[in-house]
Coordinates of C-alpha atoms and ligand atoms in Angstrom, one line a residue:
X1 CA -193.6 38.7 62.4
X2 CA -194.8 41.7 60.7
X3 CA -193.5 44.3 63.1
X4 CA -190.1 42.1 63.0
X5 CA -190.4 42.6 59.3
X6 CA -191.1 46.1 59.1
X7 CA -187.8 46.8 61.6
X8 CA -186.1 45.0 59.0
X9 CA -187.4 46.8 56.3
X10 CA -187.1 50.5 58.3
X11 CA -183.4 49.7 59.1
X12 CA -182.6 49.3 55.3
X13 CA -184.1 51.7 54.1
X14 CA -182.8 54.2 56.7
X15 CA -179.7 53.0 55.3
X16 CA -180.4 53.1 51.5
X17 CA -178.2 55.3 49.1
X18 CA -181.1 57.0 47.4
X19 CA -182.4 58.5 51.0
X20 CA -178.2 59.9 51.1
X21 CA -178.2 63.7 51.4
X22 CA -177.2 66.4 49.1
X23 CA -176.4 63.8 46.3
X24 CA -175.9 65.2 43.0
X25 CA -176.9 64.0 39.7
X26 CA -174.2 62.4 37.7
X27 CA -174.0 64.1 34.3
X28 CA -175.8 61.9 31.2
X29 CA -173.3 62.8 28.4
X30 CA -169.9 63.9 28.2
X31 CA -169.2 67.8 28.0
X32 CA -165.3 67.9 28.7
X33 CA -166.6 70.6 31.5
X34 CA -163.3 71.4 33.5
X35 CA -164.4 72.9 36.8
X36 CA -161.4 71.7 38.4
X37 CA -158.9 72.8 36.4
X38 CA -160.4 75.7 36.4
X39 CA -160.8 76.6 40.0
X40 CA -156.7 75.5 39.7
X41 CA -156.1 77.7 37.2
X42 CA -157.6 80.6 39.0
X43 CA -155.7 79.1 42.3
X44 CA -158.7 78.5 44.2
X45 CA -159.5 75.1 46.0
X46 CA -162.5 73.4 44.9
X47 CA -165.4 72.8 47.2
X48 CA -166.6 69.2 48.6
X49 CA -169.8 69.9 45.9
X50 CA -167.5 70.0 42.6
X51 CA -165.3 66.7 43.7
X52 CA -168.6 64.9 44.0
X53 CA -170.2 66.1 40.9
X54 CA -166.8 65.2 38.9
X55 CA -166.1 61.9 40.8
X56 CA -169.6 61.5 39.4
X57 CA -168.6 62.6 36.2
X58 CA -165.4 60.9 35.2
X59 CA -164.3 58.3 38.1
X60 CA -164.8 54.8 36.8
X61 CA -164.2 53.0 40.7
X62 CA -162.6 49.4 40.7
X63 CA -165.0 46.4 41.9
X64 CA -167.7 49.1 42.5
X65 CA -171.3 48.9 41.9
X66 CA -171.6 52.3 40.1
X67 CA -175.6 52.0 39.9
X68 CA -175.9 53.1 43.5
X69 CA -173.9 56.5 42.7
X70 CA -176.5 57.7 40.5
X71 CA -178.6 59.1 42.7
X72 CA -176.2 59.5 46.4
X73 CA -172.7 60.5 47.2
X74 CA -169.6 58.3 46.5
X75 CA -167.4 58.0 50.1
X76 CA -164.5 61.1 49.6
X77 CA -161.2 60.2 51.3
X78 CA -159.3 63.5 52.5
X79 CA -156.9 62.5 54.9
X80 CA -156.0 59.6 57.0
X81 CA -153.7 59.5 60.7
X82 CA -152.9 56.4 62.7
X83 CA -155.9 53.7 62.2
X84 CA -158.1 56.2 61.1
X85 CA -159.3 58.0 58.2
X86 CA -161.8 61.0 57.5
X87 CA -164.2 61.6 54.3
X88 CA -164.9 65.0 53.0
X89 CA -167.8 65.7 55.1
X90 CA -165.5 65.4 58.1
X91 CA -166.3 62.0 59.6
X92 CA -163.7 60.2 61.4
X93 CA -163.5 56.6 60.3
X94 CA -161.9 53.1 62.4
X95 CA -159.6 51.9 59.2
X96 CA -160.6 48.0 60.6
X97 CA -158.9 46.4 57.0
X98 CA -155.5 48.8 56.8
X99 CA -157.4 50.5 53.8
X100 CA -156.8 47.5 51.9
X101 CA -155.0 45.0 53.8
X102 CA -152.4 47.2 53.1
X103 CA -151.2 50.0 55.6
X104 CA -149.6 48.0 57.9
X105 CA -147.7 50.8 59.6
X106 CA -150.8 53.0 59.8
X107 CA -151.5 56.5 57.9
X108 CA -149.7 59.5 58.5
X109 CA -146.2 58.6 58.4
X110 CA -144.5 61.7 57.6
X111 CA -141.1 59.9 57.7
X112 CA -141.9 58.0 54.4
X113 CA -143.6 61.2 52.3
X114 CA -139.5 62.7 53.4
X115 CA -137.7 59.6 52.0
X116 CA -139.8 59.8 48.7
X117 CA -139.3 63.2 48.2
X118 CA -135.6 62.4 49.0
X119 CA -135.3 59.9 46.7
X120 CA -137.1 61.7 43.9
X121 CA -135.1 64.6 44.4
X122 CA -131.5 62.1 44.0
X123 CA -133.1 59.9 41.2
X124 CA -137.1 60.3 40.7
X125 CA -137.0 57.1 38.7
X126 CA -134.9 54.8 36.3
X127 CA -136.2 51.7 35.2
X128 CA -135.1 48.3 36.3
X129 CA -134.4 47.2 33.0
X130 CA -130.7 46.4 32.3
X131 CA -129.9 48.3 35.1
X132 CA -129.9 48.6 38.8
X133 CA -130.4 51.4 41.2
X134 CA -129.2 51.6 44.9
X135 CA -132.7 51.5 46.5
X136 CA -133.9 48.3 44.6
X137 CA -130.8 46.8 45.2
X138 CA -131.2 47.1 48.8
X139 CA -134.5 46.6 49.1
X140 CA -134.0 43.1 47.6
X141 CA -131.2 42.2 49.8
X142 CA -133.5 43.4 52.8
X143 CA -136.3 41.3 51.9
X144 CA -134.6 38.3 51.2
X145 CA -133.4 38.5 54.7
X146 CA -136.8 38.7 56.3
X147 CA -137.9 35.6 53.9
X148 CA -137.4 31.7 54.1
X149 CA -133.7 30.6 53.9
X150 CA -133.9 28.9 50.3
X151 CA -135.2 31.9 48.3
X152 CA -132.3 34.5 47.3
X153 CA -132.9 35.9 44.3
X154 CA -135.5 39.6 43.8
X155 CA -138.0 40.3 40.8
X156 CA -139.9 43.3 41.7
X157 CA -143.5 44.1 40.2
X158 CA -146.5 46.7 40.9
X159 CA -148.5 44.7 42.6
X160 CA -149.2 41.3 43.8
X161 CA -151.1 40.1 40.6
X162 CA -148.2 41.1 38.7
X163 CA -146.2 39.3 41.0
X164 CA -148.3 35.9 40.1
X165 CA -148.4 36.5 36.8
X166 CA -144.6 36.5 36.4
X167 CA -144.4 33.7 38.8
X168 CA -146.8 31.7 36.6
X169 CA -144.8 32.5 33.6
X170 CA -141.6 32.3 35.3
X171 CA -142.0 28.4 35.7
X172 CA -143.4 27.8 32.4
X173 CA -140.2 29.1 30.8
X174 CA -138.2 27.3 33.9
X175 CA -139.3 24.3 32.6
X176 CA -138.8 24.7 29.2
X177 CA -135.3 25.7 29.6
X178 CA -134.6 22.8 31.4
X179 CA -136.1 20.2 29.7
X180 CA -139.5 19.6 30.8
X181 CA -141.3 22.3 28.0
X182 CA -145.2 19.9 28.9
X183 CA -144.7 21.7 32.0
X184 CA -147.4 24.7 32.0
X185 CA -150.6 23.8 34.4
X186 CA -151.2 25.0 37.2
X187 CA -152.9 24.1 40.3
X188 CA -154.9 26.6 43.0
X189 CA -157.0 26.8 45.7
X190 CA -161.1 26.7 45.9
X191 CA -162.3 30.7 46.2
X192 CA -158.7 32.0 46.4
X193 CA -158.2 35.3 44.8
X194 CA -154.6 36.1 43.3
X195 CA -155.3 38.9 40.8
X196 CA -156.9 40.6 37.9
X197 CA -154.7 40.4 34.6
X198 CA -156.0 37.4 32.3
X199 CA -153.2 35.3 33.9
X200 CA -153.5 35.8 37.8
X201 CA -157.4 35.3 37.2
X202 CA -157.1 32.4 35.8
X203 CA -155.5 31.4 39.1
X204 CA -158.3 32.9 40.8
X205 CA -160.6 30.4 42.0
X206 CA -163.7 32.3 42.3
X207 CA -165.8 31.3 39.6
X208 CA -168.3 34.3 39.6
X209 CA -165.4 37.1 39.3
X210 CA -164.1 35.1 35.9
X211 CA -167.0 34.2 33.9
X212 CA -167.8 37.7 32.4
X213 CA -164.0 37.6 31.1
X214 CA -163.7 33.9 29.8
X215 CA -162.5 32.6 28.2
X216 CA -159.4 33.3 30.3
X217 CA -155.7 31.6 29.9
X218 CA -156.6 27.6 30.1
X219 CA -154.6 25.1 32.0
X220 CA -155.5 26.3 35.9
X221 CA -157.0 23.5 37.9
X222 CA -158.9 24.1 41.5
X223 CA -158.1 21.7 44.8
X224 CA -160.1 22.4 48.2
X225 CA -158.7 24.7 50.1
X226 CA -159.0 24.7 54.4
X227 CA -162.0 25.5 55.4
X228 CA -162.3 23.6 58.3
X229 CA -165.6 25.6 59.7
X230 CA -166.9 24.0 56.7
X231 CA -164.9 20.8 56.7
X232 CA -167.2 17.4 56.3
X233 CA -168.2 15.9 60.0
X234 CA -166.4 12.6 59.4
X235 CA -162.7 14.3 60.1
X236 CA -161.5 13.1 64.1
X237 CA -159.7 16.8 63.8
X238 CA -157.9 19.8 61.8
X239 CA -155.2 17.8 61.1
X240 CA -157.0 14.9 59.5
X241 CA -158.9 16.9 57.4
X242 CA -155.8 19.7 56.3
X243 CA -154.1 15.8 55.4
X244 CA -157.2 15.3 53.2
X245 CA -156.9 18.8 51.8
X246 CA -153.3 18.4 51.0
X247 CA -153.2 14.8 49.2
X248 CA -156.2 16.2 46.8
X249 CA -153.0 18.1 45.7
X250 CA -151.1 15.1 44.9
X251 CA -154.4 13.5 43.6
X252 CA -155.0 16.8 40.9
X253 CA -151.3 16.4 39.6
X254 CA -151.7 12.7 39.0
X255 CA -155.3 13.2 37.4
X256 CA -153.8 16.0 35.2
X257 CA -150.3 14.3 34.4
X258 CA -147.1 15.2 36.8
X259 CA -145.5 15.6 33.0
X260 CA -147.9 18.9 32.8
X261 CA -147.8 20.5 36.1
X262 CA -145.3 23.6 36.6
X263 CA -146.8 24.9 40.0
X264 CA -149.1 25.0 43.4
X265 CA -150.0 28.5 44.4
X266 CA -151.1 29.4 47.8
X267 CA -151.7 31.5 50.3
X268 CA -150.5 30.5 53.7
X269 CA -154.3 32.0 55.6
X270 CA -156.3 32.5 52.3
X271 CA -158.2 35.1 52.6
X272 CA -161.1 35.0 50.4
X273 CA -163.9 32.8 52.0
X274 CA -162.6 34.1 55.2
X275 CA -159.2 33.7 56.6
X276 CA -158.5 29.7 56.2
X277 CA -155.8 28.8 57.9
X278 CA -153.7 25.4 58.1
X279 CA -152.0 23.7 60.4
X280 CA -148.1 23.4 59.4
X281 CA -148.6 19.4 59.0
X282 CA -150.6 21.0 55.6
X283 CA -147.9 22.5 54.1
X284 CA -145.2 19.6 55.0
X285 CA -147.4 17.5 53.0
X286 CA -148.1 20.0 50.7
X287 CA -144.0 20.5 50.2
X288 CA -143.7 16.6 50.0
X289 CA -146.2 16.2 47.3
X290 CA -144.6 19.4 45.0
X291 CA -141.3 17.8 45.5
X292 CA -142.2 14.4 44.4
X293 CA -143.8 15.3 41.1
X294 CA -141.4 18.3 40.3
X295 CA -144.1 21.1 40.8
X296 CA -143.3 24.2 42.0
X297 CA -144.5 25.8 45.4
X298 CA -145.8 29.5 45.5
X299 CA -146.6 31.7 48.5
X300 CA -148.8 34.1 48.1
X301 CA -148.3 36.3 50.4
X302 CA -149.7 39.3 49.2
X303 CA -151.7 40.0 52.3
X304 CA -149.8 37.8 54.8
X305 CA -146.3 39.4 54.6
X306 CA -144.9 42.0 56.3
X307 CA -146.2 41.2 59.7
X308 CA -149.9 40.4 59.3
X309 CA -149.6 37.2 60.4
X310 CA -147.3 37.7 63.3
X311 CA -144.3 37.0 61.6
X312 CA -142.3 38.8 58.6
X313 CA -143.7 36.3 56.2
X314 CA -146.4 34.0 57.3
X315 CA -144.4 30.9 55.9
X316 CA -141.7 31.4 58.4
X317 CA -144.7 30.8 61.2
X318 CA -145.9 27.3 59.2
X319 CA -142.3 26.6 58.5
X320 CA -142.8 26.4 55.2
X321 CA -140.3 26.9 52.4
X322 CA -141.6 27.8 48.9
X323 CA -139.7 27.9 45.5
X324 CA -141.3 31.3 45.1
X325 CA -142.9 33.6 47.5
X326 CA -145.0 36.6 46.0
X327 CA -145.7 39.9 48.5
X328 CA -146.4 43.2 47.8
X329 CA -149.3 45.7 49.9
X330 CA -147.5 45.7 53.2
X331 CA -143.7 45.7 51.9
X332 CA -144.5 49.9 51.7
X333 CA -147.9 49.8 53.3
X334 CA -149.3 51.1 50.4
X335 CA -147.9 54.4 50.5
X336 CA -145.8 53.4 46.7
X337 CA -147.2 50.9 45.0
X338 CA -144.9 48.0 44.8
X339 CA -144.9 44.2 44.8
X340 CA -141.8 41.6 44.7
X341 CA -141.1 37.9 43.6
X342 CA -138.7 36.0 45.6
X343 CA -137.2 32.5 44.3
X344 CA -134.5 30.0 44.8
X345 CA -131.7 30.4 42.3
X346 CA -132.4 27.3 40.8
X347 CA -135.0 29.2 39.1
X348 CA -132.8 31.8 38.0
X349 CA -129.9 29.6 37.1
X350 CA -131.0 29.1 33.6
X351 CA -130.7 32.9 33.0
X352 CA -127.2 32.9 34.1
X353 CA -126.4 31.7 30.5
X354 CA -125.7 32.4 26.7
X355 CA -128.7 34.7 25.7
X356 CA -131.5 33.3 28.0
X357 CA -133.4 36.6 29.0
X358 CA -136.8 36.2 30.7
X359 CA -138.5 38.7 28.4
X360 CA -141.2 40.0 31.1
X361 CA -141.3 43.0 32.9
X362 CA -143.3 46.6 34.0
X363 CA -142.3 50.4 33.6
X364 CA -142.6 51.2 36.7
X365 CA -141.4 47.7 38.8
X366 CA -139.3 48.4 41.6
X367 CA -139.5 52.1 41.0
X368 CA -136.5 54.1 43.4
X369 CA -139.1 56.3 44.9
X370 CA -141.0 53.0 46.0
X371 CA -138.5 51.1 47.1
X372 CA -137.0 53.8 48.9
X373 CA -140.5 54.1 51.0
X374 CA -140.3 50.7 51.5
X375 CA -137.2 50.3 52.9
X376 CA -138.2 53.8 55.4
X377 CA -141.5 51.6 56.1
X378 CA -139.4 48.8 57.0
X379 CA -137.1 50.3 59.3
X380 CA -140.3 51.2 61.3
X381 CA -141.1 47.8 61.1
X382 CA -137.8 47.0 63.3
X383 CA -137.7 50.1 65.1
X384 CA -141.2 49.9 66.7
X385 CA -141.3 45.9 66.7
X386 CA -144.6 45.7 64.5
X387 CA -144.4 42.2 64.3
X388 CA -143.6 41.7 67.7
X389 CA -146.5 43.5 68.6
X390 CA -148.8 41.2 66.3
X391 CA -147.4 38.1 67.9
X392 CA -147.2 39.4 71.6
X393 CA -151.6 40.7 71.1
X394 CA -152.5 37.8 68.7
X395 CA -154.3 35.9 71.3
X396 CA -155.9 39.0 73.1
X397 CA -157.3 40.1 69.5
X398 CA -158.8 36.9 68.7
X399 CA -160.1 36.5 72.5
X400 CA -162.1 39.8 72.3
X401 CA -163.2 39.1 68.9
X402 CA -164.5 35.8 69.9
X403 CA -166.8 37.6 72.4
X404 CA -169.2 38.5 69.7
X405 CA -169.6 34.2 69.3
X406 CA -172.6 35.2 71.8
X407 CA -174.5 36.4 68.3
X408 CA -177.0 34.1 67.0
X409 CA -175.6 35.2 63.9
X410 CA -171.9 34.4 64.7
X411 CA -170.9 31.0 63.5
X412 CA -167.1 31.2 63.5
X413 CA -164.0 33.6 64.1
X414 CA -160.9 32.8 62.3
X415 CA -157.4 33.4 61.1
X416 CA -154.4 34.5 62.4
X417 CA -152.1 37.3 63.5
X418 CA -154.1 40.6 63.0
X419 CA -155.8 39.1 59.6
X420 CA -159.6 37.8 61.4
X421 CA -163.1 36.7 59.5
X422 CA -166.3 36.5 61.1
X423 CA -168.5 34.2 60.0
X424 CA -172.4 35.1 59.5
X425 CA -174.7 32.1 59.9
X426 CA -178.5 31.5 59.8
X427 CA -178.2 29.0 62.2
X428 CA -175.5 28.5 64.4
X429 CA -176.1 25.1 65.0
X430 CA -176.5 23.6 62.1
X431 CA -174.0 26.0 60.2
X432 CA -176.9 26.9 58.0
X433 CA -175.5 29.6 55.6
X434 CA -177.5 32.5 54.0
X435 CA -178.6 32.1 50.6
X436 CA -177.4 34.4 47.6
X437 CA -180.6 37.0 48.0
X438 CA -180.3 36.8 51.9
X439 CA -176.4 37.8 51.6
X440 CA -177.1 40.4 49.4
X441 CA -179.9 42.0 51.9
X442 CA -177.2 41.1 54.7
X443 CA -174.1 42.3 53.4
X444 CA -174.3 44.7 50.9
X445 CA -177.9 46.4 51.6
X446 CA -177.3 46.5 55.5
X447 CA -174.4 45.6 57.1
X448 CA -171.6 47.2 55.2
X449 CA -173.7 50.5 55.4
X450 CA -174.4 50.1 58.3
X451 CA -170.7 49.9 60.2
X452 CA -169.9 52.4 57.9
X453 CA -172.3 54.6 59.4
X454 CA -171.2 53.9 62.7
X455 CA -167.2 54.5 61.6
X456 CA -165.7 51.0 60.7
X457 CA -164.4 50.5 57.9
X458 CA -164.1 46.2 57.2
X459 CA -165.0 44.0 54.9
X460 CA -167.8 42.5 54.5
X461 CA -167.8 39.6 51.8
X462 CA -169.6 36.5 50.5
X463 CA -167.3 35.1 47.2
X464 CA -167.3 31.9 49.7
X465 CA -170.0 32.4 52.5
X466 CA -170.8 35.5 54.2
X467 CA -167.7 37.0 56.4
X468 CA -166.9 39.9 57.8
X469 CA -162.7 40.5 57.5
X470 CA -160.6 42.8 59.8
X471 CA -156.8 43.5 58.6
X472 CA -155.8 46.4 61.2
X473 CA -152.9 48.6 61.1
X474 CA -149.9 46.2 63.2
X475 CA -150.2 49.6 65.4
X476 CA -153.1 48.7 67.6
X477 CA -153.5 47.2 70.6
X478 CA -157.0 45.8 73.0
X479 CA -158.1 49.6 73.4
X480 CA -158.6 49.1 69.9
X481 CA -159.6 45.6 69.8
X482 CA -162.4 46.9 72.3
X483 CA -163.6 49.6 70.0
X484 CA -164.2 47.1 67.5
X485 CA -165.5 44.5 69.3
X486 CA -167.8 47.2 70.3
X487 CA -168.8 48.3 67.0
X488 CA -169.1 44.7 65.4
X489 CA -171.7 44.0 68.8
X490 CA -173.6 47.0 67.4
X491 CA -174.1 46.1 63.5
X492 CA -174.0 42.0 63.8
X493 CA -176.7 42.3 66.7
X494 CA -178.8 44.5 64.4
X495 CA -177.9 42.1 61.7
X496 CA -179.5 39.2 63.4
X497 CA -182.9 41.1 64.1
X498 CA -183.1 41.3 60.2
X499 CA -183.2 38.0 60.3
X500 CA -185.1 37.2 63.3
X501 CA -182.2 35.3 64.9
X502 CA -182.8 34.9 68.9
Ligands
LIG601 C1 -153.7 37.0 47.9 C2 -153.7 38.1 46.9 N1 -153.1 37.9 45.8 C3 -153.0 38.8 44.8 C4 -153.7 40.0 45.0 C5 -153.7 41.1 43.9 O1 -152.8 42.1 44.3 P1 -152.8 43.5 43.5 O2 -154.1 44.1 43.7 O3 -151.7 44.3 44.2 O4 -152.5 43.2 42.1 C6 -154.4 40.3 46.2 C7 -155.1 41.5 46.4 O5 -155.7 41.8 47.4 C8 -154.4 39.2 47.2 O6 -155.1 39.4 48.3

C-alpha cells in the first residue's frame, strides 16, 4: 500500500506545474510594458521567453484554471500540419480532439489561407444586414443541400452558441407571431452543453458551469438524456430505455403546459458526459411527441456536422428531421469562425410580411472571408470523401479503441463516427464511478498532463462522470487509430496504478 501510494504520489508530482521548467513569474500589477511591440517596432521577432512572460501578463485564457500559470509555462501553439500540432518549445503533438472538435479537415490547408486572402482582396467584409454577398449566398444554398430535406432557409452566426441563442429566440417570436405568444419554455437535455451567452447557458444543462452566473434567463427545463452505460438495470435493451428517455419529453411538456413550450434542443450523440448516443427509434419518438404538442425540434449539431459522425449531418444517419438544425466548428474547420441556423420556411414565413423583421443579429455573422473558407473547406470535404472515410473506418476506430476495455479502469467506449468517450471507472463491475476529489486527482492532476506529456492532445472531462473524448481530424486512418490506442494504453494503465486498480 505504501509503496503503491508513494508511486502515486511520485507520478503527480513528476507531473505538477510548479516542478515545470523555465517558468516565469507573471507580473503582480499592471505597467503597460510593451516588449512586443517593441521588438515589432524595431523589426525583430520576439523570443519564446517574452510570449511567455506577456501571455502571463495580459492573456485572460477561456475555461482555464489560471492559478496553475503563476508559477509554470502556459502551452504556446506555433504551428499545426495534418493531425498534428507543435508548441513553442518544439514538441510535436497528436491533435486527438481536431483542436476543438473543430478541424475536421486537419491543419495546414494552404488552399483555404488562398481563398481568404482571395476573398479579402475582392470584398474583405460587408455585413449581412439588409444585404447579401455572393459567398454567403452560396454557402447557404450549399449547406442546405448537405442538410435534412425540410429545412431550406440560412441564418448565419459566429459560433454555435450564437446559433442557439437565435434559435431560442427565433421560436419565441415564431410563436408570437402566429398566435401562440405563452409559447417561450424550453426543454434540454441532462449535462448537455450548448453555449456561453446568458441564453445558450440557460440551455446548458450542467448545473456547476451556471451557478456562478445565475440567475440566468428562466423558463429552461432539463429531461434525461441517453446514457445507456448508466441507464437503470431494469431496461430488457437500448431501445426500451432510449423509449423511456424520449416520453420523459412528452411527460416535461405536459408537466410544464404544452400552451408554454416553444422547443426541444438536442444533440443527436451529446457530447458532454461522454458521447451519448441514441438509437433512431429515440428521435422518432422524440419527433412524434414535438409534433403533437406543437414544440419545436432543434439539432444541435455543433460538433456532429460536417462529417464527424459519418454522415454530413448526424441527423441524416438517425433519420431525423428537425425544424431547426444549428452547426458551426466543422462547416470551416475552424480556420474562420462561423456558425449557421437552418429552419423550415414555416419558421420564416411570418417574416415574409408587412414589417415583421426579426430584430437579432452579429457584426461579423456570415462574414465573406468565412464563408468563402468554408465553402474551399467544403469542396475538400467532396473532393477527398471525408465523410466517406469516417463511415468506411468507423468500425475499425471503435474496434481498436475498444482494446483498451482490457483496463481495469475502462468501463465503457462510446459514440459514433470519429466522435469516441472512454469511460474511467473504479470498478468495472459494479460501474463504480470516481468521486469529485478522486476525479480531480485523475483527470486534471494526472491524466490530462500526463498524455500531454507523452503528445496527445484529448479531452479529458468529468461535467457527467470521468471520460476521456477523442474528436480526430476526418483525415486519419488505423495507423493513427493505433498510435492512439497506443498512447491511451500508456496514460489509462498508469491511471489505474494511481488507484490501485488490478
Ligand atoms: C453542442 C455544442 N453546442 C454549442 C457549443 C458552443 O459553440 P461556440 O463555442 O461556437 O459558441 C458547443 C461548443 O463546443 C457545443 O459542443
Amino acid at each position: 500500500m505504501a509503496t503503491k501510494e508513494s508511486k502515486a504520489s511520485k507520478l503527480i508530482s513528476a507531473l505538477k506545474p510548479g516542478k515545470a521548467p523555465a517558468s516565469v513569474p507573471a507580473k503582480a500589477t499592471a505597467d503597460h510594458a510593451t516588449p512586443l511591440l517593441d521588438a515589432r517596432k524595431a523589426g525583430k521577432e520576439a523570443t519564446p521567453a517574452m510570449l511567455q512572460q506577456a501571455a502571463k501578463d495580459n492573456l485572460f485564457l477561456h475555461f482555464t484554471r489560471h492559478s496553475p500559470y503563476q508559477n509554470m509555462n502556459m502551452p504556446i501553439i506555433t504551428k499545426a500540419e495534418g493531425h498534428h500540432f507543435w508548441d513553442i518549445n518544439g514538441k510535436k503533438y497528436f491533435d486527438g480532439i481536431s483542436s476543438l472538435f473543430s478541424v475536421n479537415v486537419g491543419h495546414g490547408r494552404e488552399r483555404l489561407a488562398e481563398a481568404a486572402a482571395k476573398q479579402m482582396k475582392k470584398l474583405d467584409y460587408f455585413p449581412i444586414w439588409s444585404h447579401a454577398h455572393a459567398p454567403a449566398i452560396e454557402l447557404a444554398e450549399r449547406i442546405l443541400s448537405y442538410a435534412p430535406k425540410n429545412l431550406s432557409r440560412v441564418f448565419f452566426t459566429t459560433g454555435g452558441g450564437e446559433a442557439n441563442e437565435t434559435a431560442w429566440k427565433l421560436a419565441k417570436q415564431y410563436f408570437k407571431m402566429t398566435g401562440k405568444p405563452m409559447k417561450h419554455k424550453v426543454l434540454t437535455r441532462a449535462v448537455a452543453y450548448h453555449g456561453t451567452s446568458h441564453g445558450a447557458l440557460s440551455l446548458t444543462g450542467i448545473p456547476s458551469m451556471k451557478k456562478m452566473f445565475e440567475p440566468l434567463v428562466p423558463s429552461t427545463f432539463r429531461v434525461p438524456n441517453t446514457n445507456w452505460y448508466r441507464a437503470q438495470d431494469d431496461f430488457a435493451n437500448e431501445e426500451e430505455f432510449a423509449m423511456w428517455a424520449a416520453n420523459r419529453v412528452e411527460e416535461m411538456i405536459l408537466f410544464e403546459d404544452p400552451d408554454t413550450v416553444a422547443a426541444f434542443f438536442i444533440e443527436p450523440v451529446q457530447n458532454s458526459g461522454g458521447c451519448f448516443t441514441s438509437p433512431p427509434s429515440y428521435f422518432k419518438r422524440v419527433r412524434e411527441i414535438c409534433d403533437k404538442y406543437d414544440v419545436l425540434l432543434v439539432a444541435d449539431e455543433t460538433i456532429d456536422g460536417f462529417g464527424r459522425i459519418g454522415t454530413m449531418f448526424a441527423s441524416e444517419r438517425y433519420g431525423l428531421e428537425p425544424d431547426m438544425l444549428v452547426c458551426a466548428k466543422g462547416i470551416t474547420s475552424a480556420y474562420q469562425p462561423l456558425g449557421a441556423l437552418m429552419m423550415t420556411e414555416k419558421l420564416f414565413e411570418p417574416f415574409k410580411h408587412g414589417t415583421n423583421i426579426f430584430s437579432h443579429g452579429y457584426t461579423f455573422a456570415g462574414h465573406p472571408v468565412a464563408c468563402a473558407v468554408a465553402l474551399e473547406n467544403l469542396d475538400i470535404f467532396d473532393e477527398e470523401d471525408l465523410v466517406g472515410n469516417v463511415a468506411r473506418n468507423e468500425a475499425a476506430f471503435k474496434k481498436t479503441l475498444e482494446k483498451l476495455k482490457d483496463l481495469p479502469i475502462v468501463g465503457d467506449v462510446r459514440g459514433a463516427g470519429y466522435f469516441y468517450a472512454i469511460e474511467l471507472v473504479r470498478d468495472k463491475d459494479t460501474r463504480e464511478s470516481f468521486n469529485d476529489e478522486e476525479s480531480e486527482k485523475l483527470l486534471r492532476q494526472f491524466l490530462s498532463h500526463h498524455m500531454y506529456e507523452n503528445g496527445l492532445y484529448c479531452r479529458s472531462d468529468d461535467r457527467g462522470d470521468p471520460v476521456v473524448q477523442l474528436a480526430p481530424p476526418l483525415t486519419i486512418g488505423q495507423k493513427e487509430f493505433d498510435e492512439l490506442e497506443q498512447t491511451l494504453r500508456h496514460s489509462l494503465t498508469l491511471a489505474g496504478e494511481l488507484f490501485e486498480l488490478m
